[in-house]
Amino acid sequence: MNQTLERPSYPRKLKLTLAYDGSGYHGWQRQPGGVLTVQETLEHALARVVQHPVAVRGAGRTDTGVHAAGQVAAFYTNSPIPAERFSHALNSRLPADIRIRQTEDVDFSFDPILSVRTKLYRYTVFNHTDLPPQADKYSYHFWKTCSVEPMQQAAKFFVGKHDFTSFSAAGSVRQTMVRTLLRCQVHRRYHWIYFDLEADGFLYHMVRNIVGTLLEIGRGHWPPEAIPEILAARWVSHSRLFHVEELRLRFGNGVERTYERLNPGFHGAVMVVPVRDDGRLLLVREYGAGVGDYYLSFPKGAVHAEESMLDAANRELMEEVGFGAHELELLTELSLSPSYMGNRMSIVLARGLFEKRLPGDEPEPLTVSAHTFDELIELQASGVLNEAYAVAALFLARERLAAAEAP
């Protein structure tokens, strides 16, 4: 939680308006373990200027890789430095990716969180297959064909006072999940799509979940009119990984039905089919808690909020088999159980492998094995290779490579 701004016996309270590039930071909030955050960097610089320890309270806690143009923070001090000179003194001690835009004396009643009237977020998406250099730091790469008009229609349904439980992170619990969205606008400029959301406050992951839903509408997965139905969904139960939603729908013929669906608390998943130069495929043997046994599969994992699907594919490849790939190709996107589960798995073909290992989160080292297509088909026929995603990925990869070799 955000650090409490206790009032010490200092005669001044200063308000800071700052901007920062969050690319090199693990979010705003100070964290244990020595990881670099904006708050901690700012507090260290402030302590050097005012010559006493400082506790900063920020208006919002941005996540890893998120940037700010007008973050507001406040702190107490006994420093006599005039407010108009404070920004220069502080900027001279801050790294170039954090800039103080304004400093002003405020009343002790001012609170960066409680005094907020509205917050404005801009979420930027690059909608094309070829991502420009450095663009991954300032945008989300969504390569699928996407139409802005249905997203603009859907965005209007978000405006107003709603319970945004369906758009918060799984397991997120607040005193109230109701927020008032004043603005939800979508516009496109060339390959860039901009989502501007203004509200009296946001739930954890609320902005990115709204944007993700609008992108699904933009590519035709849902109609704009689905938004009220999604807003009406309520959690029945939730755990660390999943939450169960109750969804009440009215069909075109007037029939009403209540469903339950299982939604994961992450941003999609990816399975990688790594192919060596000799044509053999790399698989891993790992423990599956669902079946209570070890099983053979291709490397896979969740897509993190701050990375693209292809970046996630390369990361999982490095973590699980100790290789990266010069060439990554999306084969398809699969749904395992569309009748009750919202999760989708992107199947990626990886070629041009090179040795590189990253630390993973597996509880024990994974066993990596190399097989030909014929060997894997025999393993599938005998029941050794029986994970549905892996079997589908095997035949998709074989078809793609055969097409590439055809005259």
PDB file of C-alpha atoms in Angstrom, residues 129-302:
ATOM      1  CA  THR A 129       2.846  -5.988 -37.673  1.00  0.00           C
ATOM      2  CA  ASP A 130       6.211  -4.161 -37.649  1.00  0.00           C
ATOM      3  CA  LEU A 131       6.928  -2.369 -34.361  1.00  0.00           C
ATOM      4  CA  PRO A 132       9.332   0.607 -34.731  1.00  0.00           C
ATOM      5  CA  PRO A 133      12.507   0.686 -32.594  1.00  0.00           C
ATOM      6  CA  GLN A 134      11.900   1.899 -29.027  1.00  0.00           C
ATOM      7  CA  ALA A 135       8.114   1.915 -29.554  1.00  0.00           C
ATOM      8  CA  ASP A 136       7.702  -1.011 -27.162  1.00  0.00           C
ATOM      9  CA  LYS A 137       8.614   1.331 -24.279  1.00  0.00           C
ATOM     10  CA  TYR A 138       5.740   3.690 -24.970  1.00  0.00           C
ATOM     11  CA  SER A 139       3.014   1.543 -26.523  1.00  0.00           C
ATOM     12  CA  TYR A 140       1.379  -1.873 -26.492  1.00  0.00           C
ATOM     13  CA  HIS A 141       1.942  -3.852 -29.700  1.00  0.00           C
ATOM     14  CA  PHE A 142      -1.381  -5.169 -31.057  1.00  0.00           C
ATOM     15  CA  TRP A 143      -0.695  -6.552 -34.540  1.00  0.00           C
ATOM     16  CA  LYS A 144      -4.173  -7.846 -35.418  1.00  0.00           C
ATOM     17  CA  THR A 145      -6.409  -5.873 -37.797  1.00  0.00           C
ATOM     18  CA  CYS A 146      -8.452  -3.500 -35.677  1.00  0.00           C
ATOM     19  CA  SER A 147     -11.276  -1.076 -36.544  1.00  0.00           C
ATOM     20  CA  VAL A 148     -11.638   2.120 -34.530  1.00  0.00           C
ATOM     21  CA  GLU A 149     -15.343   2.775 -35.206  1.00  0.00           C
ATOM     22  CA  PRO A 150     -16.782  -0.113 -33.124  1.00  0.00           C
ATOM     23  CA  MET A 151     -14.341   0.728 -30.316  1.00  0.00           C
ATOM     24  CA  GLN A 152     -15.593   4.321 -30.315  1.00  0.00           C
ATOM     25  CA  GLN A 153     -19.175   3.061 -30.107  1.00  0.00           C
ATOM     26  CA  ALA A 154     -18.304   0.696 -27.261  1.00  0.00           C
ATOM     27  CA  ALA A 155     -16.346   3.366 -25.349  1.00  0.00           C
ATOM     28  CA  LYS A 156     -19.526   5.401 -24.825  1.00  0.00           C
ATOM     29  CA  PHE A 157     -21.010   2.630 -22.676  1.00  0.00           C
ATOM     30  CA  PHE A 158     -18.229   3.060 -20.105  1.00  0.00           C
ATOM     31  CA  VAL A 159     -18.998   6.729 -19.439  1.00  0.00           C
ATOM     32  CA  GLY A 160     -20.943   7.279 -16.218  1.00  0.00           C
ATOM     33  CA  LYS A 161     -21.093   5.758 -12.758  1.00  0.00           C
ATOM     34  CA  HIS A 162     -20.652   1.970 -12.822  1.00  0.00           C
ATOM     35  CA  ASP A 163     -19.479  -0.958 -10.745  1.00  0.00           C
ATOM     36  CA  PHE A 164     -16.220  -1.859 -12.535  1.00  0.00           C
ATOM     37  CA  THR A 165     -15.661  -5.190 -10.779  1.00  0.00           C
ATOM     38  CA  SER A 166     -15.522  -6.974 -14.150  1.00  0.00           C
ATOM     39  CA  PHE A 167     -12.644  -4.735 -15.257  1.00  0.00           C
ATOM     40  CA  SER A 168     -10.472  -4.908 -12.143  1.00  0.00           C
ATOM     41  CA  ALA A 169      -7.655  -7.353 -11.499  1.00  0.00           C
ATOM     42  CA  ALA A 170      -8.642 -10.806 -10.260  1.00  0.00           C
ATOM     43  CA  GLY A 171      -8.671 -10.810  -6.463  1.00  0.00           C
ATOM     44  CA  SER A 172      -8.675  -7.010  -6.226  1.00  0.00           C
ATOM     45  CA  VAL A 173     -10.860  -5.893  -3.320  1.00  0.00           C
ATOM     46  CA  ARG A 174     -11.673  -2.259  -2.494  1.00  0.00           C
ATOM     47  CA  GLN A 175     -14.179  -0.647  -0.147  1.00  0.00           C
ATOM     48  CA  THR A 176     -16.188   0.152  -3.266  1.00  0.00           C
ATOM     49  CA  MET A 177     -15.721  -0.991  -6.849  1.00  0.00           C
ATOM     50  CA  VAL A 178     -17.852   1.880  -8.159  1.00  0.00           C
ATOM     51  CA  ARG A 179     -16.109   4.561 -10.201  1.00  0.00           C
ATOM     52  CA  THR A 180     -17.363   7.444 -12.333  1.00  0.00           C
ATOM     53  CA  LEU A 181     -15.809   7.539 -15.798  1.00  0.00           C
ATOM     54  CA  LEU A 182     -16.061  11.051 -17.215  1.00  0.00           C
ATOM     55  CA  ARG A 183     -14.382  10.373 -20.528  1.00  0.00           C
ATOM     56  CA  CYS A 184     -13.536   7.307 -22.604  1.00  0.00           C
ATOM     57  CA  GLN A 185     -12.321   8.268 -26.062  1.00  0.00           C
ATOM     58  CA  VAL A 186     -10.602   6.334 -28.845  1.00  0.00           C
ATOM     59  CA  HIS A 187      -8.865   7.880 -31.826  1.00  0.00           C
ATOM     60  CA  ARG A 188      -6.357   6.702 -34.403  1.00  0.00           C
ATOM     61  CA  ARG A 189      -3.410   8.413 -36.069  1.00  0.00           C
ATOM     62  CA  TYR A 190      -1.755   6.241 -38.714  1.00  0.00           C
ATOM     63  CA  HIS A 191      -0.777   3.000 -36.938  1.00  0.00           C
ATOM     64  CA  TRP A 192      -1.202   4.494 -33.452  1.00  0.00           C
ATOM     65  CA  ILE A 193      -4.436   4.104 -31.486  1.00  0.00           C
ATOM     66  CA  TYR A 194      -4.926   6.316 -28.423  1.00  0.00           C
ATOM     67  CA  PHE A 195      -7.301   5.529 -25.556  1.00  0.00           C
ATOM     68  CA  ASP A 196      -7.999   8.471 -23.210  1.00  0.00           C
ATOM     69  CA  LEU A 197      -9.807   7.673 -19.955  1.00  0.00           C
ATOM     70  CA  GLU A 198     -10.680  10.228 -17.269  1.00  0.00           C
ATOM     71  CA  ALA A 199     -12.355   9.254 -13.993  1.00  0.00           C
ATOM     72  CA  ASP A 200     -12.639  10.102 -10.320  1.00  0.00           C
ATOM     73  CA  GLY A 201     -10.425   7.083  -9.702  1.00  0.00           C
ATOM     74  CA  PHE A 202      -9.374   3.746 -11.171  1.00  0.00           C
ATOM     75  CA  LEU A 203      -9.249   0.198  -9.851  1.00  0.00           C
ATOM     76  CA  TYR A 204      -6.119  -1.934 -10.168  1.00  0.00           C
ATOM     77  CA  HIS A 205      -5.648  -2.896 -13.856  1.00  0.00           C
ATOM     78  CA  MET A 206      -8.965  -1.218 -14.715  1.00  0.00           C
ATOM     79  CA  VAL A 207      -7.528   0.882 -17.554  1.00  0.00           C
ATOM     80  CA  ARG A 208      -5.653  -1.942 -19.269  1.00  0.00           C
ATOM     81  CA  ASN A 209      -8.653  -4.278 -18.939  1.00  0.00           C
ATOM     82  CA  ILE A 210     -10.960  -1.699 -20.520  1.00  0.00           C
ATOM     83  CA  VAL A 211      -8.471  -1.185 -23.352  1.00  0.00           C
ATOM     84  CA  GLY A 212      -8.069  -4.941 -23.835  1.00  0.00           C
ATOM     85  CA  THR A 213     -11.837  -5.335 -24.095  1.00  0.00           C
ATOM     86  CA  LEU A 214     -12.100  -2.482 -26.606  1.00  0.00           C
ATOM     87  CA  LEU A 215      -9.364  -4.073 -28.734  1.00  0.00           C
ATOM     88  CA  GLU A 216     -11.312  -7.345 -28.801  1.00  0.00           C
ATOM     89  CA  ILE A 217     -14.324  -5.368 -30.005  1.00  0.00           C
ATOM     90  CA  GLY A 218     -12.154  -3.581 -32.572  1.00  0.00           C
ATOM     91  CA  ARG A 219     -11.105  -6.880 -34.120  1.00  0.00           C
ATOM     92  CA  GLY A 220     -14.675  -8.150 -34.231  1.00  0.00           C
ATOM     93  CA  HIS A 221     -14.602 -10.626 -31.356  1.00  0.00           C
ATOM     94  CA  TRP A 222     -17.525  -8.888 -29.567  1.00  0.00           C
ATOM     95  CA  PRO A 223     -20.090  -6.282 -30.643  1.00  0.00           C
ATOM     96  CA  PRO A 224     -20.037  -2.826 -28.990  1.00  0.00           C
ATOM     97  CA  GLU A 225     -23.347  -3.670 -27.295  1.00  0.00           C
ATOM     98  CA  ALA A 226     -21.578  -6.332 -25.209  1.00  0.00           C
ATOM     99  CA  ILE A 227     -20.144  -3.715 -22.830  1.00  0.00           C
ATOM    100  CA  PRO A 228     -23.284  -3.319 -20.652  1.00  0.00           C
ATOM    101  CA  GLU A 229     -23.444  -7.104 -20.290  1.00  0.00           C
ATOM    102  CA  ILE A 230     -19.797  -7.284 -19.238  1.00  0.00           C
ATOM    103  CA  LEU A 231     -20.289  -4.420 -16.776  1.00  0.00           C
ATOM    104  CA  ALA A 232     -23.204  -6.355 -15.292  1.00  0.00           C
ATOM    105  CA  ALA A 233     -21.034  -9.439 -14.649  1.00  0.00           C
ATOM    106  CA  ARG A 234     -20.274 -10.095 -10.977  1.00  0.00           C
ATOM    107  CA  TRP A 235     -17.686 -12.233  -9.258  1.00  0.00           C
ATOM    108  CA  VAL A 236     -19.055 -15.369  -7.647  1.00  0.00           C
ATOM    109  CA  SER A 237     -15.680 -16.492  -6.315  1.00  0.00           C
ATOM    110  CA  HIS A 238     -12.013 -15.751  -6.895  1.00  0.00           C
ATOM    111  CA  SER A 239      -8.572 -17.119  -6.118  1.00  0.00           C
ATOM    112  CA  ARG A 240      -4.985 -16.092  -6.729  1.00  0.00           C
ATOM    113  CA  LEU A 241      -5.157 -17.161 -10.395  1.00  0.00           C
ATOM    114  CA  PHE A 242      -8.811 -17.106 -11.404  1.00  0.00           C
ATOM    115  CA  HIS A 243     -12.126 -15.476 -10.733  1.00  0.00           C
ATOM    116  CA  VAL A 244     -15.561 -16.907 -11.472  1.00  0.00           C
ATOM    117  CA  GLU A 245     -18.006 -14.412 -12.956  1.00  0.00           C
ATOM    118  CA  GLU A 246     -21.780 -14.544 -13.087  1.00  0.00           C
ATOM    119  CA  LEU A 247     -23.045 -13.223 -16.413  1.00  0.00           C
ATOM    120  CA  ARG A 248     -26.716 -12.517 -17.128  1.00  0.00           C
ATOM    121  CA  LEU A 249     -27.584 -12.304 -20.827  1.00  0.00           C
ATOM    122  CA  ARG A 250     -30.677 -11.555 -22.870  1.00  0.00           C
ATOM    123  CA  PHE A 251     -30.635 -13.162 -26.335  1.00  0.00           C
ATOM    124  CA  GLY A 252     -32.196 -11.736 -29.479  1.00  0.00           C
ATOM    125  CA  ASN A 253     -35.333 -13.872 -29.045  1.00  0.00           C
ATOM    126  CA  GLY A 254     -35.926 -12.455 -25.563  1.00  0.00           C
ATOM    127  CA  VAL A 255     -34.719 -15.518 -23.633  1.00  0.00           C
ATOM    128  CA  GLU A 256     -32.664 -14.669 -20.530  1.00  0.00           C
ATOM    129  CA  ARG A 257     -29.973 -16.956 -19.182  1.00  0.00           C
ATOM    130  CA  THR A 258     -27.419 -16.749 -16.349  1.00  0.00           C
ATOM    131  CA  TYR A 259     -23.945 -18.190 -16.991  1.00  0.00           C
ATOM    132  CA  GLU A 260     -20.785 -18.624 -14.981  1.00  0.00           C
ATOM    133  CA  ARG A 261     -17.423 -18.230 -16.650  1.00  0.00           C
ATOM    134  CA  LEU A 262     -13.870 -18.673 -15.471  1.00  0.00           C
ATOM    135  CA  ASN A 263     -11.488 -15.831 -16.237  1.00  0.00           C
ATOM    136  CA  PRO A 264      -7.747 -15.868 -15.578  1.00  0.00           C
ATOM    137  CA  GLY A 265      -6.104 -12.907 -13.893  1.00  0.00           C
ATOM    138  CA  PHE A 266      -3.543 -12.361 -16.657  1.00  0.00           C
ATOM    139  CA  HIS A 267      -3.292 -10.954 -20.171  1.00  0.00           C
ATOM    140  CA  GLY A 268      -3.449 -14.068 -22.300  1.00  0.00           C
ATOM    141  CA  ALA A 269      -0.979 -16.910 -22.680  1.00  0.00           C
ATOM    142  CA  VAL A 270       1.521 -18.107 -25.249  1.00  0.00           C
ATOM    143  CA  MET A 271       2.869 -21.524 -26.312  1.00  0.00           C
ATOM    144  CA  VAL A 272       6.129 -21.697 -28.259  1.00  0.00           C
ATOM    145  CA  VAL A 273       7.095 -24.409 -30.760  1.00  0.00           C
ATOM    146  CA  PRO A 274      10.930 -24.182 -30.913  1.00  0.00           C
ATOM    147  CA  VAL A 275      12.485 -25.757 -34.017  1.00  0.00           C
ATOM    148  CA  ARG A 276      16.236 -26.328 -34.147  1.00  0.00           C
ATOM    149  CA  ASP A 277      18.260 -26.028 -37.340  1.00  0.00           C
ATOM    150  CA  ASP A 278      18.296 -29.846 -37.597  1.00  0.00           C
ATOM    151  CA  GLY A 279      14.482 -29.896 -37.668  1.00  0.00           C
ATOM    152  CA  ARG A 280      13.995 -31.293 -34.171  1.00  0.00           C
ATOM    153  CA  LEU A 281      11.466 -29.686 -31.839  1.00  0.00           C
ATOM    154  CA  LEU A 282      12.221 -28.860 -28.203  1.00  0.00           C
ATOM    155  CA  LEU A 283       9.725 -29.888 -25.523  1.00  0.00           C
ATOM    156  CA  VAL A 284       9.712 -29.751 -21.725  1.00  0.00           C
ATOM    157  CA  ARG A 285       8.530 -32.205 -19.097  1.00  0.00           C
ATOM    158  CA  GLU A 286       6.871 -30.436 -16.185  1.00  0.00           C
ATOM    159  CA  TYR A 287       4.431 -31.081 -13.377  1.00  0.00           C
ATOM    160  CA  GLY A 288       0.749 -30.358 -14.025  1.00  0.00           C
ATOM    161  CA  ALA A 289      -1.215 -29.668 -10.850  1.00  0.00           C
ATOM    162  CA  GLY A 290      -4.493 -30.143 -12.727  1.00  0.00           C
ATOM    163  CA  VAL A 291      -3.768 -33.779 -13.580  1.00  0.00           C
ATOM    164  CA  GLY A 292      -1.470 -34.462 -10.636  1.00  0.00           C
ATOM    165  CA  ASP A 293       1.316 -35.842 -12.805  1.00  0.00           C
ATOM    166  CA  TYR A 294       4.199 -34.887 -15.098  1.00  0.00           C
ATOM    167  CA  TYR A 295       3.414 -34.307 -18.751  1.00  0.00           C
ATOM    168  CA  LEU A 296       5.176 -33.449 -22.020  1.00  0.00           C
ATOM    169  CA  SER A 297       4.483 -30.127 -23.699  1.00  0.00           C
ATOM    170  CA  PHE A 298       5.967 -27.151 -25.493  1.00  0.00           C
ATOM    171  CA  PRO A 299       7.201 -24.192 -23.394  1.00  0.00           C
ATOM    172  CA  LYS A 300       4.367 -21.835 -22.453  1.00  0.00           C
ATOM    173  CA  GLY A 301       3.321 -19.189 -19.969  1.00  0.00           C
ATOM    174  CA  ALA A 302       1.310 -16.072 -19.247  1.00  0.00           C
TER     175      ALA A 302
END
